[in-house]
């Protein structure tokens, strides 16, 4: 496993998040500029991560019909588990800070949020959490490690520990779909579809 690439990729991702927030903070009252700058910075981050891992987007092959079906089945099962567990947890404690910030972002900057969460961020995160650890040969260990990284990095504080449950279901969904199809496009599709459902829930429910 290429630990240097993993560290570089995570470092770039974290630095990018901090820089994006800092550099665009003064433009939060200008929806157009804020949206434009955020998208540009995210695209730059994506291409730096692709460069580090020596990946070309066009090299990600298409899925076969069988793999599309497998992806859809995995997506359906784990999305239901994720949404159900989130709903139950929300009944007992307030929504997670991460979720709250995402909702605020959607309301204030809908165009940026949709492009970011439904296209660019899923690709970046699947490169980070799935592709980076592809050399782990034991599939159970792979699912555990990638899911832990994914879940823990989405928590905003120790008080949100219960949200490890839905985030873990999401992590398992993405990792398992990658294992079953051996194709990065599968978890990317799952991630995009899940985020689209979240957008629909946010605006209509």
Coordinates of N, CA and C in Angstrom, one line a residue:
X1 N 0.8 -1.2 0.0 CA 0.0 0.0 0.0 C 0.9 1.2 0.0
X2 N 0.5 2.2 -0.8 CA 1.3 3.4 -1.0 C 0.9 4.5 0.1
X3 N 1.6 4.4 1.3 CA 1.3 5.2 2.4 C 1.6 6.7 2.1
X4 N 2.6 7.0 1.3 CA 2.9 8.3 0.9 C 1.8 9.0 0.2
X5 N 1.2 8.3 -0.8 CA 0.1 8.8 -1.5 C -1.1 9.0 -0.6
X6 N -1.4 8.1 0.3 CA -2.5 8.2 1.2 C -2.4 9.5 2.0
X7 N -1.2 9.7 2.6 CA -0.9 10.9 3.4 C -1.0 12.1 2.6
X8 N -0.4 12.1 1.4 CA -0.5 13.3 0.6 C -1.9 13.6 0.2
X9 N -2.7 12.6 -0.2 CA -4.1 12.9 -0.6 C -4.9 13.4 0.6
X10 N -4.8 12.8 1.8 CA -5.5 13.3 2.9 C -5.1 14.7 3.3
X11 N -3.8 15.0 3.2 CA -3.2 16.3 3.6 C -3.8 17.4 2.6
X12 N -3.8 17.1 1.3 CA -4.3 18.0 0.3 C -5.8 18.3 0.5
X13 N -6.5 17.2 0.9 CA -8.0 17.3 1.1 C -8.3 18.2 2.3
X14 N -7.6 18.0 3.4 CA -7.8 18.8 4.6 C -7.4 20.2 4.4
X15 N -6.2 20.4 3.8 CA -5.7 21.8 3.5 C -6.7 22.5 2.6
X16 N -7.2 21.8 1.6 CA -8.1 22.4 0.6 C -9.4 22.9 1.3
X17 N -9.9 22.1 2.2 CA -11.1 22.4 2.9 C -10.9 23.7 3.7
X18 N -9.8 23.8 4.4 CA -9.4 24.9 5.3 C -9.2 26.2 4.4
X19 N -8.5 26.0 3.3 CA -8.2 27.1 2.4 C -9.5 27.6 1.7
X20 N -10.3 26.7 1.2 CA -11.5 27.0 0.6 C -12.4 27.9 1.5
X21 N -12.5 27.4 2.7 CA -13.3 28.2 3.7 C -12.8 29.5 4.0
X22 N -11.4 29.6 4.2 CA -10.8 30.9 4.5 C -10.8 31.9 3.4
X23 N -10.5 31.4 2.2 CA -10.4 32.3 1.0 C -11.8 32.8 0.5
X24 N -12.8 32.0 0.8 CA -14.1 32.4 0.3 C -15.0 33.1 1.4
X25 N -14.5 33.1 2.6 CA -15.3 33.6 3.7 C -15.7 35.0 3.5
X26 N -14.9 35.8 2.9 CA -15.2 37.3 2.7 C -16.2 37.5 1.6
X27 N -16.5 36.4 0.8 CA -17.5 36.5 -0.3 C -18.8 35.9 0.0
X28 N -19.1 35.5 1.3 CA -20.3 34.8 1.6 C -21.6 35.6 1.3
X29 N -21.5 36.9 1.3 CA -22.6 37.7 1.0 C -22.9 37.8 -0.5
X30 N -21.9 37.4 -1.3 CA -22.0 37.5 -2.8 C -22.2 36.0 -3.3
X31 N -23.4 35.6 -3.5 CA -23.7 34.2 -3.8 C -23.0 33.8 -5.1
X32 N -22.9 34.6 -6.1 CA -22.2 34.2 -7.4 C -20.8 34.0 -7.1
X33 N -20.1 35.0 -6.5 CA -18.6 34.8 -6.3 C -18.3 33.7 -5.4
X34 N -19.1 33.5 -4.3 CA -18.9 32.4 -3.4 C -19.0 31.1 -4.1
X35 N -20.1 30.9 -4.9 CA -20.3 29.7 -5.6 C -19.2 29.4 -6.6
X36 N -18.8 30.4 -7.3 CA -17.8 30.3 -8.4 C -16.5 29.9 -7.8
X37 N -16.0 30.6 -6.7 CA -14.7 30.3 -6.1 C -14.7 28.9 -5.4
X38 N -15.8 28.5 -4.8 CA -15.9 27.2 -4.1 C -15.7 26.1 -5.2
X39 N -16.5 26.2 -6.3 CA -16.4 25.2 -7.3 C -15.0 25.1 -7.9
X40 N -14.4 26.3 -8.2 CA -13.1 26.3 -8.8 C -12.1 25.6 -7.9
X41 N -12.1 25.9 -6.6 CA -11.2 25.3 -5.6 C -11.4 23.8 -5.5
X42 N -12.7 23.4 -5.5 CA -13.0 22.0 -5.4 C -12.4 21.2 -6.7
X43 N -12.6 21.8 -7.8 CA -12.1 21.2 -9.1 C -10.6 21.1 -9.1
X44 N -9.9 22.2 -8.6 CA -8.5 22.1 -8.5 C -8.0 21.0 -7.5
X45 N -8.7 20.9 -6.4 CA -8.4 19.9 -5.4 C -8.6 18.5 -6.0
X46 N -9.6 18.3 -6.8 CA -9.9 17.0 -7.4 C -8.7 16.7 -8.4
X47 N -8.3 17.6 -9.2 CA -7.3 17.3 -10.2 C -5.9 17.1 -9.5
X48 N -5.6 17.8 -8.4 CA -4.4 17.5 -7.6 C -4.4 16.1 -7.1
X49 N -5.5 15.7 -6.5 CA -5.6 14.3 -6.0 C -5.5 13.3 -7.1
X50 N -6.1 13.6 -8.3 CA -6.0 12.7 -9.4 C -4.5 12.6 -9.9
X51 N -3.8 13.7 -9.8 CA -2.4 13.8 -10.2 C -1.5 13.0 -9.3
X52 N -1.8 13.1 -8.0 CA -1.0 12.4 -7.0 C -1.1 10.9 -7.2
X53 N -2.4 10.5 -7.4 CA -2.6 9.0 -7.6 C -2.4 8.5 -9.0
X54 N -2.0 9.5 -9.9 CA -1.8 9.1 -11.3 C -3.0 8.5 -12.0
X55 N -4.2 9.1 -11.8 CA -5.4 8.6 -12.4 C -6.0 9.6 -13.3
X56 N -6.5 9.1 -14.4 CA -7.2 10.0 -15.4 C -8.7 9.6 -15.3
X57 N -9.6 10.6 -15.2 CA -11.0 10.3 -15.0 C -11.5 9.4 -16.1
X58 N -11.0 9.6 -17.4 CA -11.5 8.8 -18.5 C -11.0 7.3 -18.4
X59 N -10.0 7.1 -17.5 CA -9.6 5.7 -17.3 C -10.5 4.9 -16.4
X60 N -11.5 5.6 -15.7 CA -12.4 4.8 -14.9 C -13.4 4.2 -15.9
X61 N -13.4 2.9 -16.0 CA -14.2 2.2 -17.0 C -15.6 2.1 -16.6
X62 N -16.5 1.9 -17.6 CA -17.9 1.8 -17.4 C -18.3 0.5 -16.7
X63 N -19.4 0.5 -16.1 CA -19.9 -0.8 -15.5 C -20.6 -1.6 -16.4
X64 N -20.5 -2.9 -16.2 CA -21.3 -3.9 -17.0 C -22.8 -3.9 -16.5
X65 N -23.7 -4.5 -17.2 CA -25.1 -4.5 -16.8 C -25.2 -5.2 -15.4
X66 N -24.4 -6.3 -15.3 CA -24.5 -7.0 -14.0 C -24.0 -6.1 -12.9
X67 N -22.9 -5.4 -13.1 CA -22.4 -4.5 -12.1 C -23.3 -3.3 -11.8
X68 N -24.0 -2.9 -12.8 CA -25.0 -1.8 -12.5 C -26.1 -2.3 -11.6
X69 N -26.5 -3.6 -11.8 CA -27.6 -4.2 -11.0 C -27.1 -4.4 -9.6
X70 N -25.8 -4.9 -9.5 CA -25.2 -5.1 -8.2 C -25.1 -3.8 -7.4
X71 N -24.7 -2.8 -8.1 CA -24.6 -1.4 -7.5 C -25.9 -0.9 -7.0
X72 N -27.0 -1.1 -7.8 CA -28.3 -0.7 -7.5 C -28.8 -1.4 -6.2
X73 N -28.6 -2.7 -6.2 CA -29.1 -3.5 -5.0 C -28.4 -3.1 -3.7
X74 N -27.0 -2.9 -3.8 CA -26.3 -2.5 -2.6 C -26.7 -1.1 -2.2
X75 N -26.9 -0.2 -3.2 CA -27.3 1.1 -2.9 C -28.7 1.1 -2.2
X76 N -29.6 0.4 -2.7 CA -31.0 0.3 -2.2 C -31.0 -0.1 -0.7
X77 N -30.3 -1.2 -0.4 CA -30.3 -1.8 0.9 C -29.6 -0.9 1.9
X78 N -28.5 -0.4 1.6 CA -27.7 0.5 2.6 C -28.3 1.9 2.7
X79 N -28.9 2.4 1.6 CA -29.5 3.7 1.7 C -30.7 3.6 2.7
X80 N -31.5 2.6 2.6 CA -32.6 2.4 3.5 C -32.1 2.3 5.0
X81 N -31.1 1.6 5.2 CA -30.5 1.4 6.5 C -29.9 2.8 7.0
X82 N -29.3 3.5 6.2 CA -28.7 4.8 6.5 C -29.8 5.8 6.9
X83 N -30.8 5.9 6.0 CA -31.9 6.9 6.3 C -32.7 6.5 7.5
X84 N -32.9 5.3 7.7 CA -33.7 4.8 8.8 C -33.0 5.1 10.1
X85 N -31.7 4.7 10.2 CA -30.9 4.9 11.4 C -30.8 6.4 11.7
X86 N -30.6 7.2 10.6 CA -30.5 8.7 10.8 C -31.8 9.3 11.4
X87 N -32.9 8.8 10.9 CA -34.3 9.2 11.3 C -34.5 8.9 12.8
X88 N -34.1 7.7 13.2 CA -34.3 7.2 14.6 C -33.4 8.0 15.5
X89 N -32.1 8.3 15.1 CA -31.2 9.0 15.9 C -31.7 10.5 16.1
X90 N -32.2 11.0 15.0 CA -32.7 12.4 15.0 C -33.9 12.6 16.0
X91 N -34.6 11.5 16.3 CA -35.7 11.5 17.2 C -35.2 11.7 18.7
X92 N -34.0 11.3 18.9 CA -33.5 11.3 20.3 C -32.5 12.5 20.5
X93 N -31.7 12.8 19.5 CA -30.8 13.9 19.6 C -30.9 14.8 18.4
X94 N -30.3 16.0 18.5 CA -30.4 17.0 17.4 C -29.6 16.5 16.2
X95 N -29.9 17.0 15.1 CA -29.1 16.6 13.9 C -27.6 16.9 14.1
X96 N -26.8 16.2 13.4 CA -25.3 16.4 13.5 C -24.9 17.8 13.0
X97 N -23.9 18.3 13.6 CA -23.4 19.6 13.1 C -23.0 19.6 11.6
X98 N -22.4 18.5 11.2 CA -22.1 18.3 9.8 C -23.3 18.5 8.9
X99 N -24.4 17.8 9.3 CA -25.7 17.8 8.6 C -26.3 19.2 8.6
X100 N -26.2 19.8 9.8 CA -26.8 21.2 9.9 C -26.1 22.2 9.0
X101 N -24.7 22.1 9.0 CA -23.9 23.0 8.1 C -24.3 22.7 6.6
X102 N -24.4 21.5 6.3 CA -24.8 21.1 4.9 C -26.1 21.7 4.5
X103 N -27.1 21.6 5.4 CA -28.4 22.2 5.2 C -28.4 23.7 5.0
X104 N -27.6 24.4 5.9 CA -27.5 25.8 5.8 C -26.9 26.2 4.5
X105 N -25.8 25.5 4.0 CA -25.1 25.7 2.8 C -26.1 25.6 1.6
X106 N -27.0 24.5 1.7 CA -27.9 24.3 0.6 C -28.9 25.4 0.5
X107 N -29.4 25.9 1.6 CA -30.3 27.0 1.6 C -29.7 28.3 1.1
X108 N -28.5 28.6 1.5 CA -27.9 29.9 1.1 C -27.3 29.8 -0.3
X109 N -26.6 28.7 -0.6 CA -25.9 28.6 -1.9 C -26.3 27.3 -2.6
X110 N -27.6 27.2 -3.1 CA -28.1 25.9 -3.7 C -27.3 25.4 -4.9
X111 N -26.9 26.3 -5.8 CA -26.2 25.9 -7.0 C -24.9 25.3 -6.7
X112 N -24.1 26.0 -5.8 CA -22.8 25.4 -5.4 C -23.0 24.1 -4.7
X113 N -24.0 24.0 -3.8 CA -24.2 22.8 -3.0 C -24.5 21.6 -3.8
X114 N -25.4 21.8 -4.8 CA -25.8 20.7 -5.7 C -24.6 20.2 -6.5
X115 N -23.9 21.2 -7.1 CA -22.7 20.8 -7.9 C -21.6 20.1 -7.1
X116 N -21.4 20.6 -5.9 CA -20.4 20.1 -5.0 C -20.8 18.7 -4.5
X117 N -22.0 18.6 -3.8 CA -22.3 17.4 -3.2 C -22.8 16.3 -4.1
X118 N -23.3 16.7 -5.3 CA -23.9 15.7 -6.2 C -22.9 15.3 -7.3
X119 N -21.7 15.9 -7.3 CA -20.8 15.6 -8.4 C -19.4 15.6 -8.0
X120 N -18.8 16.7 -7.6 CA -17.4 16.8 -7.3 C -17.0 16.1 -6.0
X121 N -17.6 16.4 -4.9 CA -17.3 15.8 -3.6 C -17.3 14.3 -3.6
X122 N -18.4 13.6 -4.2 CA -18.4 12.2 -4.3 C -17.2 11.6 -5.0
X123 N -16.7 12.2 -6.0 CA -15.5 11.7 -6.7 C -14.3 11.8 -5.8
X124 N -14.1 13.0 -5.2 CA -13.0 13.3 -4.3 C -13.0 12.3 -3.2
X125 N -14.1 12.1 -2.5 CA -14.2 11.2 -1.4 C -14.0 9.8 -1.7
X126 N -14.5 9.3 -2.9 CA -14.2 7.9 -3.3 C -12.8 7.7 -3.6
X127 N -12.1 8.7 -4.2 CA -10.7 8.5 -4.4 C -9.9 8.5 -3.0
X128 N -10.4 9.3 -2.1 CA -9.8 9.3 -0.7 C -10.0 8.0 0.0
X129 N -11.3 7.6 0.2 CA -11.6 6.6 1.1 C -11.7 5.2 0.5
X130 N -11.9 5.1 -0.8 CA -12.0 3.8 -1.5 C -10.7 3.5 -2.3
X131 N -10.4 4.3 -3.2 CA -9.2 4.0 -4.1 C -7.9 4.0 -3.3
X132 N -7.8 4.9 -2.4 CA -6.5 5.0 -1.6 C -6.1 3.7 -0.9
X133 N -7.1 2.9 -0.5 CA -6.9 1.7 0.3 C -7.1 0.4 -0.5
X134 N -7.1 0.6 -1.8 CA -7.4 -0.6 -2.7 C -6.4 -1.7 -2.6
X135 N -5.2 -1.5 -2.1 CA -4.2 -2.5 -2.0 C -4.4 -3.4 -0.8
X136 N -5.4 -3.1 0.1 CA -5.7 -4.0 1.2 C -6.4 -5.2 0.6
X137 N -5.8 -6.4 0.7 CA -6.3 -7.6 0.0 C -7.5 -8.2 0.8
X138 N -7.5 -8.2 2.1 CA -8.5 -8.8 2.9 C -9.8 -7.9 2.8
X139 N -10.8 -8.4 2.2 CA -12.0 -7.5 1.9 C -12.7 -7.0 3.2
X140 N -12.7 -7.9 4.2 CA -13.3 -7.4 5.5 C -12.5 -6.3 6.2
X141 N -11.2 -6.5 6.1 CA -10.3 -5.5 6.7 C -10.4 -4.2 5.9
X142 N -10.5 -4.3 4.6 CA -10.7 -3.1 3.7 C -12.0 -2.4 4.1
X143 N -13.1 -3.1 4.2 CA -14.4 -2.5 4.6 C -14.3 -1.8 5.9
X144 N -13.7 -2.4 6.9 CA -13.6 -1.9 8.3 C -12.7 -0.6 8.2
X145 N -11.5 -0.7 7.6 CA -10.6 0.5 7.6 C -11.2 1.7 6.9
X146 N -11.7 1.4 5.7 CA -12.3 2.5 4.9 C -13.5 3.1 5.5
X147 N -14.3 2.3 6.1 CA -15.6 2.7 6.7 C -15.2 3.6 8.0
X148 N -14.3 3.1 8.8 CA -13.9 3.9 9.9 C -13.3 5.3 9.6
X149 N -12.4 5.3 8.6 CA -11.9 6.6 8.1 C -13.0 7.5 7.7
X150 N -13.9 7.0 6.8 CA -15.0 7.8 6.3 C -15.9 8.3 7.4
X151 N -16.3 7.4 8.3 CA -17.3 7.8 9.4 C -16.7 8.8 10.3
X152 N -15.5 8.5 10.8 CA -14.8 9.4 11.8 C -14.6 10.8 11.2
X153 N -14.2 10.9 10.0 CA -13.9 12.2 9.4 C -15.2 13.0 9.1
X154 N -16.3 12.4 9.2 CA -17.6 13.1 9.0 C -18.3 13.5 10.3
X155 N -17.7 13.1 11.4 CA -18.2 13.5 12.7 C -17.6 14.9 13.1
X156 N -18.4 15.8 13.7 CA -17.9 17.1 14.0 C -17.5 17.2 15.5
X157 N -18.0 16.3 16.3 CA -17.6 16.3 17.8 C -17.9 14.9 18.4
X158 N -17.3 14.6 19.5 CA -17.5 13.3 20.2 C -19.0 13.1 20.6
X159 N -19.7 14.2 20.8 CA -21.1 14.2 21.2 C -22.0 13.5 20.1
X160 N -21.5 13.4 18.9 CA -22.2 12.9 17.7 C -21.9 11.4 17.5
X161 N -21.4 10.7 18.5 CA -20.9 9.4 18.3 C -22.0 8.4 17.7
X162 N -23.3 8.7 18.0 CA -24.3 7.9 17.5 C -24.4 7.9 16.0
X163 N -24.0 9.0 15.4 CA -24.0 9.2 14.0 C -23.0 8.3 13.3
X164 N -22.2 7.7 14.1 CA -21.3 6.7 13.5 C -22.1 5.6 12.8
X165 N -23.3 5.3 13.3 CA -24.1 4.2 12.7 C -24.5 4.5 11.3
X166 N -25.2 5.7 11.0 CA -25.6 5.9 9.6 C -24.3 6.2 8.7
X167 N -23.3 6.8 9.2 CA -22.1 7.1 8.4 C -21.4 5.7 8.1
X168 N -21.5 4.8 9.1 CA -20.9 3.5 8.8 C -21.7 2.7 7.7
X169 N -23.0 2.8 7.8 CA -23.8 2.2 6.7 C -23.4 2.7 5.3
X170 N -23.2 4.1 5.3 CA -22.8 4.7 4.1 C -21.4 4.2 3.6
X171 N -20.5 4.1 4.6 CA -19.2 3.7 4.3 C -19.1 2.3 3.8
X172 N -19.9 1.4 4.4 CA -20.0 0.0 4.0 C -20.6 -0.1 2.6
X173 N -21.6 0.7 2.3 CA -22.2 0.7 1.0 C -21.2 1.0 -0.1
X174 N -20.4 2.1 0.1 CA -19.5 2.5 -0.9 C -18.3 1.5 -1.0
X175 N -17.8 1.0 0.1 CA -16.7 0.1 0.1 C -17.1 -1.3 -0.5
X176 N -18.3 -1.8 -0.1 CA -18.8 -3.1 -0.6 C -19.1 -3.0 -2.1
X177 N -19.6 -1.9 -2.6 CA -19.9 -1.8 -4.0 C -18.6 -1.8 -4.8
X178 N -17.5 -1.2 -4.2 CA -16.2 -1.2 -4.9 C -15.6 -2.6 -4.9
X179 N -15.8 -3.4 -3.8 CA -15.3 -4.7 -3.8 C -16.0 -5.6 -4.8
X180 N -17.3 -5.5 -4.8 CA -18.1 -6.4 -5.6 C -17.9 -6.2 -7.1
X181 N -17.7 -4.9 -7.5 CA -17.5 -4.6 -8.9 C -16.1 -4.4 -9.4
X182 N -15.2 -4.2 -8.4 CA -13.8 -3.8 -8.7 C -13.7 -2.6 -9.7
X183 N -14.6 -1.7 -9.4 CA -14.7 -0.5 -10.3 C -15.1 0.7 -9.5
X184 N -14.2 1.7 -9.5 CA -14.5 2.9 -8.7 C -15.7 3.7 -9.1
X185 N -16.2 3.4 -10.3 CA -17.5 4.1 -10.7 C -18.6 3.6 -9.9
X186 N -18.6 2.4 -9.4 CA -19.7 1.9 -8.6 C -19.9 2.7 -7.3
X187 N -18.9 2.9 -6.4 CA -19.1 3.7 -5.2 C -19.4 5.2 -5.6
X188 N -18.8 5.7 -6.7 CA -19.1 7.1 -7.1 C -20.6 7.2 -7.4
X189 N -21.1 6.3 -8.1 CA -22.6 6.3 -8.5 C -23.4 6.3 -7.2
X190 N -23.1 5.3 -6.3 CA -23.8 5.2 -5.0 C -23.7 6.5 -4.2
X191 N -22.6 7.1 -4.2 CA -22.4 8.3 -3.4 C -23.2 9.5 -4.0
X192 N -23.1 9.6 -5.3 CA -23.9 10.6 -6.0 C -25.4 10.5 -5.8
X193 N -25.9 9.2 -6.0 CA -27.3 9.0 -5.8 C -27.8 9.2 -4.4
X194 N -26.9 8.8 -3.4 CA -27.3 9.1 -2.0 C -27.4 10.6 -1.7
X195 N -26.4 11.3 -2.2 CA -26.5 12.8 -2.0 C -27.6 13.5 -2.7
X196 N -28.0 12.9 -3.9 CA -29.2 13.5 -4.6 C -30.4 13.2 -3.8
X197 N -30.6 12.1 -3.2 CA -31.7 11.7 -2.3 C -31.7 12.7 -1.1
X198 N -30.6 13.0 -0.6 CA -30.5 13.9 0.6 C -31.0 15.3 0.2
X199 N -30.6 15.7 -1.1 CA -31.0 17.0 -1.6 C -32.5 17.1 -1.7
X200 N -33.1 16.0 -2.2 CA -34.6 15.9 -2.4 C -35.3 16.0 -1.1
X201 N -34.7 15.2 -0.1 CA -35.3 15.2 1.3 C -35.3 16.6 1.9
X202 N -34.1 17.3 1.7 CA -33.9 18.6 2.2 C -34.9 19.6 1.7
X203 N -35.2 19.6 0.4 CA -36.1 20.6 -0.2 C -37.5 20.2 -0.2
X204 N -37.9 19.0 0.0 CA -39.3 18.6 -0.1 C -39.9 17.9 1.1
X205 N -39.1 17.7 2.1 CA -39.6 17.1 3.3 C -39.2 17.8 4.6

